[in-house]
Structure formats: structure tokens, C-alpha cells
Amino acid sequence: MERTVSELARLAGVSVRTLRHYDAIGLLPPGRVAANGYRYYGRPELLRLQRILLLRELGVPLPAIARILDEQDDELAALQGHREQLLRERRRLDDMLGAVDRTVAALSGDDAVPDEEFFTGLNQARSRLRDELAERYGECAAEGFEKAVRETDGWTREDYERMGDEGRRLLLRMAAARDRGVRPDSSEALELIELHYQGVLELWPATPASYYALGDLLVENADQRAIIELVDGELVEWLAAGVRAYAVQRLGYARIDKKTVRGSV
């Protein structure tokens, strides 16, 4: 059964504009285009759209989705792989929910929550971040992160709560600036990003290249996104753009090829 672009949009819960965009970038062309210009989508296109939307829910950017779909010919194996990703995401969210519940209990005066349990979610998030840094930027970046973790080994619950409060206040200031129309690469925004950069340096000796790369990580790492979105659901992209702009304008970072960046972070 063929469906028009409007019918497919209603079925999938997306906009017609989104489907037209997917067609324009070659991600989801219609099964056929009639002489009158109408697009028609069959079952193969419906299945492809389902996979696109699954990957989007996992936070995969569109260019990467195109590569994934083009490289996977076995639909069943691909969907099983997506299922495994969703299970991992569910476990991650369960970990985060548990950490939030423990923090709420502690802040509500529940002294029965032991410090070891308080730090469970944090330690799991650290482990995931370390693995992603190694995968993205090499062992050098992961080792730098591990060094930063060792620097905080003696921190207490109060130390982490203080750091969290300071971070939330800074994110709220950034959100207010964004709401006033401040561009992330403007001088006003970069003054706020300076505070973010100094906070990073307290924990991690970030180079201009690694700080620039942090902009991508804020967008693509689910744990990092979640931290920001708890304060403001629309701040992630603005902050990431500000981090990249700061690396270029204030730290003198000049964008180079990925192999060089990988070796320098």
C-alpha cells in the first residue's frame, strides 16, 4: 500500500516538512514520484523511516544515520541492533533516575542514604564518559579524564553539591542570555563561557583542541546532555556553539583534520 507524504507524516507523527527535508538530503526518498509531482511511499520507505526515527531518539545525528542505513542491508539484524541500543539507553536512564532519587532524598533530609549509594550514579556516568572519550578521541583524552577523576577522589558529598549548585547557576545565566537573544559567539556570551572554561580547568587540563571537542560531546553524549537539560531543555546547542566559539576566538584553536585533533586531546 502506498501513502502520500501527508498520510505518512500523520502515520509516523512527524511533519510533512520533516519528510521533505529527509528527501532533499537523500535520507528518505519516496518510492516513486508521480507525473504531477506527488510523492508516494511504500512499505520499504515506511520501514526505513521507522529506523530513522529510532536512531533520532537515540540522539544519532542525521549524517551518521545515513551512513548507518547505507551500511546495513539486513533489516532484521539492524533492528535487533537498535533494540540493544534502546536497552542500553533504558539502563542508563534507570541509573540516572536512581541517582536523582537518591539526591532528592538526601536534599530532603534523609540521612539514611549512605554516601556510597549517593555516588553510585556518578561513578557509572564517569565510566560511560571515560569509554566515550577513548572511543572518540583516543586513550590520551581518556587518561586525562581519569587524572581529573583522581583529583576529586577526596571530595565529599558537600563538595559535589557545591560544584553542582555553581554549575546550575551558570547554566541559568546562560539560558537567560540566550532568551535575550544573545548569540553564543558574541562577546557577552564568551564572558559566560569563560566561567565554564575555568570550571573545566579546575578538573581537567583541557587544551584548545579538547575544549573545542567538548562542544560536540555536550551535544552527543546522553549523560552530558541530561545534566544541561535538567536546567534548560533548549540550552545544549547554544552552550556547545559557545564552547566552540570560545576555543576559536579566545584560545586560538584552528580547526584541523580529525587525526590531528584525536592525537592532541
GROMACS .gro file of C-alpha atoms in nm:
model
  265
    1MET     CA    1   0.000   0.000   0.000
    2GLU     CA    2   0.136   0.338  -0.099
    3ARG     CA    3   0.093   0.651   0.108
    4THR     CA    4   0.121   1.018   0.020
    5VAL     CA    5   0.364   1.237   0.211
    6SER     CA    6   0.076   1.375   0.420
    7GLU     CA    7  -0.052   1.030   0.506
    8LEU     CA    8   0.293   0.908   0.603
    9ALA     CA    9   0.351   1.218   0.816
   10ARG     CA   10   0.028   1.154   1.009
   11LEU     CA   11   0.108   0.785   1.050
   12ALA     CA   12   0.462   0.845   1.179
   13GLY     CA   13   0.382   1.152   1.388
   14VAL     CA   14   0.622   1.382   1.204
   15SER     CA   15   0.571   1.689   0.993
   16VAL     CA   16   0.546   1.697   0.614
   17ARG     CA   17   0.833   1.944   0.625
   18THR     CA   18   1.050   1.685   0.801
   19LEU     CA   19   0.977   1.422   0.535
   20ARG     CA   20   1.055   1.669   0.259
   21HIS     CA   21   1.382   1.754   0.430
   22TYR     CA   22   1.472   1.384   0.456
   23ASP     CA   23   1.400   1.354   0.083
   24ALA     CA   24   1.609   1.661  -0.001
   25ILE     CA   25   1.917   1.526   0.179
   26GLY     CA   26   1.875   1.179   0.031
   27LEU     CA   27   1.792   1.013   0.362
   28LEU     CA   28   1.437   0.905   0.273
   29PRO     CA   29   1.346   0.943  -0.095
   30PRO     CA   30   0.991   0.840  -0.189
   31GLY     CA   31   0.926   0.507  -0.354
   32ARG     CA   32   0.805   0.693  -0.661
   33VAL     CA   33   0.712   1.042  -0.775
   34ALA     CA   34   0.401   1.073  -0.991
   35ALA     CA   35   0.383   1.288  -1.302
   36ASN     CA   36   0.201   1.556  -1.101
   37GLY     CA   37   0.493   1.571  -0.854
   38TYR     CA   38   0.318   1.385  -0.571
   39ARG     CA   39   0.546   1.167  -0.360
   40TYR     CA   40   0.437   0.814  -0.275
   41TYR     CA   41   0.588   0.594  -0.005
   42GLY     CA   42   0.563   0.215   0.014
   43ARG     CA   43   0.644  -0.034   0.287
   44PRO     CA   44   1.024  -0.022   0.231
   45GLU     CA   45   1.018   0.355   0.288
   46LEU     CA   46   0.796   0.313   0.595
   47LEU     CA   47   1.044   0.064   0.747
   48ARG     CA   48   1.334   0.295   0.665
   49LEU     CA   49   1.155   0.587   0.832
   50GLN     CA   50   1.095   0.375   1.142
   51ARG     CA   51   1.470   0.310   1.168
   52ILE     CA   52   1.548   0.678   1.110
   53LEU     CA   53   1.317   0.782   1.392
   54LEU     CA   54   1.457   0.515   1.625
   55LEU     CA   55   1.810   0.640   1.565
   56ARG     CA   56   1.699   1.000   1.612
   57GLU     CA   57   1.551   0.904   1.950
   58LEU     CA   58   1.894   0.764   2.038
   59GLY     CA   59   2.049   1.103   1.959
   60VAL     CA   60   2.224   0.995   1.638
   61PRO     CA   61   2.277   1.293   1.400
   62LEU     CA   62   2.129   1.274   1.050
   63PRO     CA   63   2.460   1.234   0.860
   64ALA     CA   64   2.551   0.939   1.082
   65ILE     CA   65   2.204   0.787   1.032
   66ALA     CA   66   2.253   0.797   0.655
   67ARG     CA   67   2.584   0.611   0.688
   68ILE     CA   68   2.436   0.353   0.924
   69LEU     CA   69   2.140   0.277   0.699
   70ASP     CA   70   2.354   0.260   0.386
   71GLU     CA   71   2.594   0.015   0.550
   72GLN     CA   72   2.323  -0.219   0.688
   73ASP     CA   73   2.149  -0.440   0.434
   74ASP     CA   74   1.998  -0.687   0.682
   75GLU     CA   75   1.683  -0.521   0.818
   76LEU     CA   76   1.631  -0.779   1.093
   77ALA     CA   77   1.989  -0.760   1.218
   78ALA     CA   78   1.972  -0.379   1.208
   79LEU     CA   79   1.653  -0.368   1.415
   80GLN     CA   80   1.799  -0.614   1.665
   81GLY     CA   81   2.098  -0.381   1.695
   82HIS     CA   82   1.868  -0.084   1.751
   83ARG     CA   83   1.687  -0.284   2.018
   84GLU     CA   84   2.015  -0.343   2.202
   85GLN     CA   85   2.087   0.030   2.186
   86LEU     CA   86   1.746   0.106   2.333
   87LEU     CA   87   1.805  -0.142   2.616
   88ARG     CA   88   2.138   0.026   2.695
   89GLU     CA   89   1.966   0.365   2.690
   90ARG     CA   90   1.695   0.234   2.925
   91ARG     CA   91   1.959   0.107   3.167
   92ARG     CA   92   2.136   0.444   3.152
   93LEU     CA   93   1.813   0.630   3.225
   94ASP     CA   94   1.736   0.390   3.511
   95ASP     CA   95   2.082   0.466   3.655
   96MET     CA   96   2.023   0.840   3.624
   97LEU     CA   97   1.675   0.817   3.774
   98GLY     CA   98   1.816   0.627   4.071
   99ALA     CA   99   2.086   0.889   4.119
  100VAL     CA  100   1.829   1.170   4.107
  101ASP     CA  101   1.604   0.987   4.356
  102ARG     CA  102   1.896   0.943   4.595
  103THR     CA  103   1.990   1.310   4.563
  104VAL     CA  104   1.630   1.422   4.624
  105ALA     CA  105   1.615   1.203   4.933
  106ALA     CA  106   1.941   1.345   5.063
  107LEU     CA  107   1.841   1.707   4.999
  108SER     CA  108   1.510   1.637   5.171
  109GLY     CA  109   1.696   1.550   5.488
  110ASP     CA  110   1.700   1.172   5.451
  111ASP     CA  111   2.030   1.089   5.620
  112ALA     CA  112   1.962   0.719   5.569
  113VAL     CA  113   2.103   0.746   5.215
  114PRO     CA  114   2.469   0.637   5.253
  115ASP     CA  115   2.743   0.829   5.074
  116GLU     CA  116   2.841   0.517   4.878
  117GLU     CA  117   2.492   0.493   4.732
  118PHE     CA  118   2.485   0.867   4.671
  119PHE     CA  119   2.786   0.832   4.438
  120THR     CA  120   2.671   0.519   4.254
  121GLY     CA  121   2.511   0.704   3.962
  122LEU     CA  122   2.803   0.946   3.937
  123ASN     CA  123   3.056   0.664   3.914
  124GLN     CA  124   2.854   0.487   3.645
  125ALA     CA  125   2.827   0.808   3.443
  126ARG     CA  126   3.202   0.862   3.479
  127SER     CA  127   3.271   0.516   3.344
  128ARG     CA  128   3.050   0.576   3.041
  129LEU     CA  129   3.212   0.913   2.975
  130ARG     CA  130   3.562   0.766   3.001
  131ASP     CA  131   3.472   0.498   2.744
  132GLU     CA  132   3.325   0.755   2.506
  133LEU     CA  133   3.629   0.982   2.533
  134ALA     CA  134   3.854   0.688   2.448
  135GLU     CA  135   3.638   0.592   2.151
  136ARG     CA  136   3.608   0.945   2.015
  137TYR     CA  137   3.947   1.100   2.087
  138GLY     CA  138   4.182   0.821   2.187
  139GLU     CA  139   4.335   0.695   2.509
  140CYS     CA  140   4.519   1.023   2.569
  141ALA     CA  141   4.187   1.203   2.627
  142ALA     CA  142   4.057   0.920   2.845
  143GLU     CA  143   4.374   0.925   3.056
  144GLY     CA  144   4.337   1.300   3.103
  145PHE     CA  145   3.983   1.244   3.227
  146GLU     CA  146   4.098   0.972   3.466
  147LYS     CA  147   4.359   1.212   3.606
  148ALA     CA  148   4.082   1.465   3.668
  149VAL     CA  149   3.875   1.200   3.847
  150ARG     CA  150   4.171   1.119   4.073
  151GLU     CA  151   4.197   1.488   4.161
  152THR     CA  152   3.845   1.470   4.307
  153ASP     CA  153   3.889   1.140   4.494
  154GLY     CA  154   3.886   1.320   4.828
  155TRP     CA  155   3.573   1.523   4.759
  156THR     CA  156   3.276   1.485   4.992
  157ARG     CA  157   2.908   1.492   4.911
  158GLU     CA  158   2.907   1.860   5.011
  159ASP     CA  159   3.188   1.933   4.763
  160TYR     CA  160   2.990   1.778   4.476
  161GLU     CA  161   2.672   1.957   4.579
  162ARG     CA  162   2.859   2.290   4.587
  163MET     CA  163   3.003   2.223   4.241
  164GLY     CA  164   2.658   2.125   4.114
  165ASP     CA  165   2.499   2.441   4.254
  166GLU     CA  166   2.764   2.660   4.092
  167GLY     CA  167   2.717   2.481   3.762
  168ARG     CA  168   2.340   2.520   3.771
  169ARG     CA  169   2.366   2.891   3.846
  170LEU     CA  170   2.598   2.939   3.549
  171LEU     CA  171   2.366   2.744   3.318
  172LEU     CA  172   2.072   2.959   3.432
  173ARG     CA  173   2.270   3.274   3.349
  174MET     CA  174   2.345   3.132   3.005
  175ALA     CA  175   1.978   3.043   2.949
  176ALA     CA  176   1.876   3.397   3.044
  177ALA     CA  177   2.129   3.541   2.798
  178ARG     CA  178   2.002   3.313   2.523
  179ASP     CA  179   1.643   3.418   2.597
  180ARG     CA  180   1.751   3.781   2.549
  181GLY     CA  181   1.878   3.691   2.204
  182VAL     CA  182   2.249   3.685   2.290
  183ARG     CA  183   2.440   3.492   2.025
  184PRO     CA  184   2.671   3.216   2.156
  185ASP     CA  185   2.969   3.365   1.971
  186SER     CA  186   2.916   3.720   2.100
  187SER     CA  187   3.145   3.888   2.350
  188GLU     CA  188   2.876   3.877   2.620
  189ALA     CA  189   2.828   3.503   2.572
  190LEU     CA  190   3.201   3.438   2.568
  191GLU     CA  191   3.235   3.604   2.907
  192LEU     CA  192   2.996   3.342   3.043
  193ILE     CA  193   3.176   3.065   2.856
  194GLU     CA  194   3.497   3.187   3.022
  195LEU     CA  195   3.348   3.082   3.356
  196HIS     CA  196   3.262   2.742   3.210
  197TYR     CA  197   3.615   2.705   3.074
  198GLN     CA  198   3.771   2.794   3.409
  199GLY     CA  199   3.546   2.539   3.575
  200VAL     CA  200   3.664   2.274   3.331
  201LEU     CA  201   4.028   2.364   3.401
  202GLU     CA  202   3.975   2.301   3.771
  203LEU     CA  203   3.904   1.939   3.690
  204TRP     CA  204   4.075   1.874   3.358
  205PRO     CA  205   4.375   2.040   3.183
  206ALA     CA  206   4.181   2.097   2.861
  207THR     CA  207   4.380   2.205   2.556
  208PRO     CA  208   4.223   2.436   2.294
  209ALA     CA  209   4.157   2.127   2.079
  210SER     CA  210   3.998   1.923   2.357
  211TYR     CA  211   3.785   2.217   2.472
  212TYR     CA  212   3.660   2.263   2.115
  213ALA     CA  213   3.583   1.889   2.101
  214LEU     CA  214   3.389   1.925   2.426
  215GLY     CA  215   3.129   2.118   2.225
  216ASP     CA  216   3.047   1.803   2.027
  217LEU     CA  217   3.047   1.592   2.340
  218LEU     CA  218   2.791   1.816   2.513
  219VAL     CA  219   2.552   1.758   2.224
  220GLU     CA  220   2.612   1.390   2.154
  221ASN     CA  221   2.681   1.238   2.498
  222ALA     CA  222   2.349   1.147   2.662
  223ASP     CA  223   2.475   1.199   3.019
  224GLN     CA  224   2.618   1.544   2.944
  225ARG     CA  225   2.301   1.649   2.762
  226ALA     CA  226   2.089   1.533   3.055
  227ILE     CA  227   2.283   1.747   3.303
  228ILE     CA  228   2.221   2.059   3.094
  229GLU     CA  229   1.861   1.974   3.005
  230LEU     CA  230   1.770   1.939   3.372
  231VAL     CA  231   1.830   2.314   3.393
  232ASP     CA  232   1.706   2.418   3.049
  233GLY     CA  233   1.586   2.181   2.779
  234GLU     CA  234   1.694   2.408   2.494
  235LEU     CA  235   2.036   2.522   2.614
  236VAL     CA  236   2.255   2.238   2.488
  237GLU     CA  237   2.311   2.362   2.132
  238TRP     CA  238   2.368   2.722   2.246
  239LEU     CA  239   2.629   2.616   2.502
  240ALA     CA  240   2.800   2.381   2.256
  241ALA     CA  241   2.825   2.661   1.999
  242GLY     CA  242   2.963   2.895   2.266
  243VAL     CA  243   3.228   2.640   2.370
  244ARG     CA  244   3.344   2.603   2.008
  245ALA     CA  245   3.346   2.981   1.958
  246TYR     CA  246   3.546   3.032   2.277
  247ALA     CA  247   3.804   2.774   2.170
  248VAL     CA  248   3.849   2.955   1.839
  249GLN     CA  249   3.824   3.320   1.948
  250ARG     CA  250   3.982   3.313   2.293
  251LEU     CA  251   4.209   3.007   2.288
  252GLY     CA  252   4.329   3.041   1.930
  253TYR     CA  253   4.214   2.699   1.822
  254ALA     CA  254   4.238   2.648   1.448
  255ARG     CA  255   4.027   2.362   1.320
  256ILE     CA  256   4.239   2.087   1.168
  257ASP     CA  257   4.190   1.732   1.050
  258LYS     CA  258   4.038   1.475   1.284
  259LYS     CA  259   4.352   1.264   1.310
  260THR     CA  260   4.549   1.559   1.444
  261VAL     CA  261   4.271   1.651   1.687
  262ARG     CA  262   4.249   1.291   1.806
  263GLY     CA  263   4.616   1.291   1.896
  264SER     CA  264   4.606   1.627   2.073
  265VAL     CA  265   4.313   1.595   2.313
   0.00000   0.00000   0.00000
